[in-house]
Coordinates of C-alpha atoms and ligand atoms in Angstrom, one line a residue:
M1 CA 11.1 -12.2 3.3
D2 CA 11.0 -8.5 3.8
I3 CA 7.9 -6.5 3.5
I4 CA 8.3 -3.7 1.0
N5 CA 6.6 -0.5 1.9
M6 CA 4.8 0.6 -1.3
P7 CA 2.9 3.8 -1.8
D8 CA -0.8 3.3 -2.1
N9 CA -1.3 5.3 -5.2
S10 CA 1.2 3.4 -7.3
S11 CA 0.3 0.5 -9.4
Q12 CA 1.2 -3.0 -8.4
G13 CA 2.7 -5.8 -10.4
F14 CA 1.6 -9.4 -10.3
K15 CA 2.9 -12.6 -11.6
C16 CA -0.1 -14.6 -12.6
G17 CA -0.5 -17.7 -10.5
K18 CA -2.0 -19.6 -13.4
C19 CA 0.0 -18.7 -16.5
G20 CA 3.0 -16.9 -15.1
H21 CA 2.4 -13.7 -17.1
M22 CA 3.6 -10.6 -15.4
F23 CA 1.4 -7.5 -15.5
T24 CA 0.6 -4.4 -13.7
V25 CA -2.6 -3.4 -12.0
K26 CA -3.9 -0.3 -10.3
G27 CA -4.8 -1.1 -6.8
K28 CA -4.4 -4.3 -5.0
E29 CA -5.9 -6.8 -7.4
G30 CA -6.8 -7.3 -11.0
N31 CA -7.3 -9.7 -13.8
C32 CA -4.5 -11.3 -15.8
P33 CA -4.7 -9.9 -19.4
V34 CA -3.6 -13.2 -20.8
C35 CA -5.7 -15.8 -19.1
G36 CA -8.2 -13.8 -17.2
Y37 CA -7.2 -15.2 -13.8
H38 CA -8.2 -12.9 -11.0
C39 CA -5.0 -12.1 -9.1
N40 CA -4.7 -10.7 -5.6
P41 CA -1.7 -10.8 -3.3
H42 CA -2.7 -14.1 -1.8
I43 CA -2.9 -16.1 -5.0
C44 CA -0.5 -14.4 -7.2
T45 CA 3.1 -13.3 -6.7
V46 CA 3.5 -9.6 -6.1
V47 CA 6.5 -8.2 -8.0
D48 CA 8.2 -4.9 -7.3
T49 CA 7.2 -2.3 -9.8
S50 CA 8.8 0.8 -8.4
D51 CA 9.4 3.8 -10.5
E52 CA 12.2 2.2 -12.3
E53 CA 11.3 1.2 -15.8
Y54 CA 13.4 0.2 -18.7
Ligands
LIG101 ZN1 -2.6 -15.4 -16.4

């Protein structure tokens, strides 16, 4: 798996390791808005949330 070089000042997306909800946080970790599970890159899947938005 390649390591993606992300800018520090951008938000980061997680896929919740508990309920599977995908959400964006500012910084390196945050709480899932659905179930409240505390996500960090070790326990939740990090998803690419570059500048591209639909
Ligand atoms: Zn969740």
